[in-house]
Backbone as JSON, one array per atom type, in Angstrom:
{
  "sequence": "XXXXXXXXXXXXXXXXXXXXXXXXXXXXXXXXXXXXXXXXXXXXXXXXXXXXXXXXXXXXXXXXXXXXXXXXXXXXXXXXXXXXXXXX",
  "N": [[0.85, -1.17, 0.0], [0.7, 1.98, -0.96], [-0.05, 4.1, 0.8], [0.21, 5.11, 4.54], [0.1, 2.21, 6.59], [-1.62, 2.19, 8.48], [-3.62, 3.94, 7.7], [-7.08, 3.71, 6.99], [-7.2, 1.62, 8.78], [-6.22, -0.39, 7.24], [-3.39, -2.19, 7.81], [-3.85, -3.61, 9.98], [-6.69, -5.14, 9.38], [-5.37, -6.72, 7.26], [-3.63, -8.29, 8.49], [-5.36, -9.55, 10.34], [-6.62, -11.12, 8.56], [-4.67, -13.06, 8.27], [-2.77, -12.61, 6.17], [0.43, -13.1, 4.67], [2.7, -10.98, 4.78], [2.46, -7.37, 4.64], [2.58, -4.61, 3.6], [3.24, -1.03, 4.54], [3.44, 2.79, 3.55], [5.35, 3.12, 5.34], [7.19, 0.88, 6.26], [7.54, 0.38, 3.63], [9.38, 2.3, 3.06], [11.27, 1.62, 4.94], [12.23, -0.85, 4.35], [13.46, -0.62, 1.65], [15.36, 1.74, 1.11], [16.21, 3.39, -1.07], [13.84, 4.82, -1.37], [12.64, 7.69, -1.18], [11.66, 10.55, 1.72], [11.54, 13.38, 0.22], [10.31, 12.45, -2.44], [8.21, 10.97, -1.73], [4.74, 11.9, -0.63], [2.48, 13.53, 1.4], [-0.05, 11.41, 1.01], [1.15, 9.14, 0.69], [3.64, 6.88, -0.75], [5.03, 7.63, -4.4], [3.12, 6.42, -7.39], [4.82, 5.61, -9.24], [7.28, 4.77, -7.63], [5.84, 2.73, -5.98], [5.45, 0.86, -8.33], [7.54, 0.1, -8.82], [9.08, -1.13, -7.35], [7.17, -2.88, -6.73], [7.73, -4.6, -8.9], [9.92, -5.62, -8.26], [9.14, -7.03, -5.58], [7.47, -9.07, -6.84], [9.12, -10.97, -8.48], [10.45, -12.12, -6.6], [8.58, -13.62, -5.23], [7.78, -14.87, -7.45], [8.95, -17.57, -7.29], [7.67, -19.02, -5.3], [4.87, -20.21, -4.7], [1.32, -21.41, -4.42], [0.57, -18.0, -4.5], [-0.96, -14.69, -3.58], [-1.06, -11.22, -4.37], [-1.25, -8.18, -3.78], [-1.71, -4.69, -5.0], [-2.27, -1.15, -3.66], [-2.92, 1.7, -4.89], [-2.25, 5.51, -4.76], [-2.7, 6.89, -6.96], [-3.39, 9.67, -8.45], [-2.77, 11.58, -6.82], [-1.29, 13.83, -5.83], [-0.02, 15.82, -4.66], [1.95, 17.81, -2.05], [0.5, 18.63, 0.39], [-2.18, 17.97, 2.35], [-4.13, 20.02, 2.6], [-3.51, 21.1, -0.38], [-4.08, 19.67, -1.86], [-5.82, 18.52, -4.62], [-8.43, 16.71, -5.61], [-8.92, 16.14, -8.47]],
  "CA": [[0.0, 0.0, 0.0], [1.5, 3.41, -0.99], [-0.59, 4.79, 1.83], [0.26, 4.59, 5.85], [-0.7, 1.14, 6.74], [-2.37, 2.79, 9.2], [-4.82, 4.72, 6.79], [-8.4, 2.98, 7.27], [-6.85, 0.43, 9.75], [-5.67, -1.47, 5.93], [-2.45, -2.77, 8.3], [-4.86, -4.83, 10.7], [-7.37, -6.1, 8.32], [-4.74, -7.35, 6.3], [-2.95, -9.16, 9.54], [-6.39, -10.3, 10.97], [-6.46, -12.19, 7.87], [-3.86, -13.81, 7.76], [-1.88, -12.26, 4.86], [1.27, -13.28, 5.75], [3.3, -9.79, 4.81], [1.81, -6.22, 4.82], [3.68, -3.61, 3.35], [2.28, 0.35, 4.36], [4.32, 3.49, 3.22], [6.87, 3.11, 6.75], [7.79, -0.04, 5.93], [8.13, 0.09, 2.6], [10.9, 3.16, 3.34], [12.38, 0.64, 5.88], [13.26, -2.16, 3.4], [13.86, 0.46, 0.38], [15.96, 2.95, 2.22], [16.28, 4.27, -1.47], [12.67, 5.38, -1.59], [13.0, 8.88, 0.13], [10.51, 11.31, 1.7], [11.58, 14.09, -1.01], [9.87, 11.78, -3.72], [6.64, 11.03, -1.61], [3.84, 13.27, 0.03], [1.35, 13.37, 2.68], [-0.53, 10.4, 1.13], [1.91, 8.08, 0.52], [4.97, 7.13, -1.73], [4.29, 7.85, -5.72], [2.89, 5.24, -8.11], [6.04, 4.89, -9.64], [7.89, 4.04, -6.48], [5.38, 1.49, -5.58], [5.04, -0.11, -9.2], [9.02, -0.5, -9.11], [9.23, -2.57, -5.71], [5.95, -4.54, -7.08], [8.51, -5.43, -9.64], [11.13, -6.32, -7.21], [8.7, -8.14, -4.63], [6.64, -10.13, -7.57], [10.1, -11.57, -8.92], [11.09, -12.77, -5.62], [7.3, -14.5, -5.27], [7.59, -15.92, -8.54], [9.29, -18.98, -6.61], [6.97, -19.05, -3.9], [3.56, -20.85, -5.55], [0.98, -20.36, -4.99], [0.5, -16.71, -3.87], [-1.43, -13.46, -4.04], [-0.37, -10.09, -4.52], [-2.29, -6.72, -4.28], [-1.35, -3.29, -4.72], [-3.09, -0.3, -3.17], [-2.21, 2.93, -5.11], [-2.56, 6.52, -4.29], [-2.95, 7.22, -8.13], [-3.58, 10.78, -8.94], [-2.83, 12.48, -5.72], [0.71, 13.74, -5.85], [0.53, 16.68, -3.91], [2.55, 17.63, -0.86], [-0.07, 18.41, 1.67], [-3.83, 17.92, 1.83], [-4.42, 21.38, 2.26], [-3.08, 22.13, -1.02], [-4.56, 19.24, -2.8], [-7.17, 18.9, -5.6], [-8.53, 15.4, -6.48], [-9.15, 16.01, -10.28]],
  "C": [[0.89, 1.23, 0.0], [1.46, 4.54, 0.0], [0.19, 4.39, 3.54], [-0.35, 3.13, 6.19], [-1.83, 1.35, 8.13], [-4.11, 3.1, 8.74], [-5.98, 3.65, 6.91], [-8.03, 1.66, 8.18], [-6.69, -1.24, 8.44], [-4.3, -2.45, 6.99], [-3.67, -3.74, 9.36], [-5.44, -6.03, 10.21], [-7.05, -7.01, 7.91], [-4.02, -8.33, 7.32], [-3.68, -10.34, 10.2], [-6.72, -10.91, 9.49], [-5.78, -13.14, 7.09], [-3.01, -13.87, 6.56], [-0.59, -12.3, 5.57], [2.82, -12.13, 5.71], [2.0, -8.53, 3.85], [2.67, -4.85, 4.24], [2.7, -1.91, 3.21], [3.7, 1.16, 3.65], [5.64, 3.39, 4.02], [7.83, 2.11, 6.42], [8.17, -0.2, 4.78], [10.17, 1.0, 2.69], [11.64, 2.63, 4.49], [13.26, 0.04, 5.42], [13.62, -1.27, 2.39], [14.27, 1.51, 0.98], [15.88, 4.09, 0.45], [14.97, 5.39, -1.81], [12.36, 6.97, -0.34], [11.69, 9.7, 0.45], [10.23, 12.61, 1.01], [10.41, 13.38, -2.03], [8.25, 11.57, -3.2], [6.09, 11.71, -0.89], [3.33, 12.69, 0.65], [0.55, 12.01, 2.59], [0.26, 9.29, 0.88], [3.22, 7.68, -0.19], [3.88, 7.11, -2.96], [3.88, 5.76, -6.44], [4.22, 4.5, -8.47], [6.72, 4.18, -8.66], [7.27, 2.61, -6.26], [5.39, 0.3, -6.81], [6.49, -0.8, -9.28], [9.28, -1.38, -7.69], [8.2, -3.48, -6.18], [7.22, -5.39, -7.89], [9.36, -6.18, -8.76], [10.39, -7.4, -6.87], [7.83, -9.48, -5.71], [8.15, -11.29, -8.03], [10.54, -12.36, -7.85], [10.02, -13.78, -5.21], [7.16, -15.34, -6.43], [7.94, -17.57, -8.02], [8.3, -19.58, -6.04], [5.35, -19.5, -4.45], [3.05, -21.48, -4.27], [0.89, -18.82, -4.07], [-0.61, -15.73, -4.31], [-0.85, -12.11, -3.44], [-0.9, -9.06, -4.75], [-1.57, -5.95, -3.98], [-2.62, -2.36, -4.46], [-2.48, 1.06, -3.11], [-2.53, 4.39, -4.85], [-2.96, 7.52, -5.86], [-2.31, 9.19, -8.33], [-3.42, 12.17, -7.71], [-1.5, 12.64, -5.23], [0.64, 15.14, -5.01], [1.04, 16.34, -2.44], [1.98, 17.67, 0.6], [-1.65, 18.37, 1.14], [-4.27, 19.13, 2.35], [-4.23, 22.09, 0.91], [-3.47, 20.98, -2.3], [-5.83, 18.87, -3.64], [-7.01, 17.3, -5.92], [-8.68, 15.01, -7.56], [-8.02, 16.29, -10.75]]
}
């Protein structure tokens, strides 16, 4: 999730059912130290960021059968604060 795993209590949900890794914005900039907070904003890291670790983490799951794999993107909402952003 590009978002806080926090954001709608998505980090829980996803624990209370047994998904057996969770990845919010914190953690992603844990394991990806190069993913910086320059590059992402208030809602989360950018698409790009997240679609380039999907790449990473799907390649490393390719082994791992079977599996599932969701992303949860922040799309169109690149500004720096939500005071200053527009959803269209």
């Amino acid at each position: 999730q590009a978002a806080d795993s926090n954001f709608s209590s998505k980090g829980d949900f996803f624990k209370n059912h047994q998904f057996d890794e969770f990845l919010g914005r914190d953690e992603i900039q844990n394991i990806y130290p190069k993913i910086s907070n320059e590059e992402s904003n208030f809602w989360g890291i950018t698409d790009r960021q997240l679609f380039e670790i999907a790449t990473h983490k799907l390649l490393e799951l390719k082994e791992k059968k079977p599996f599932l794999f969701s992303l949860i993107n922040i799309n169109s909402l690149t500004c720096k604060d939500k005071n200053t952003c527009s959803l269209y």
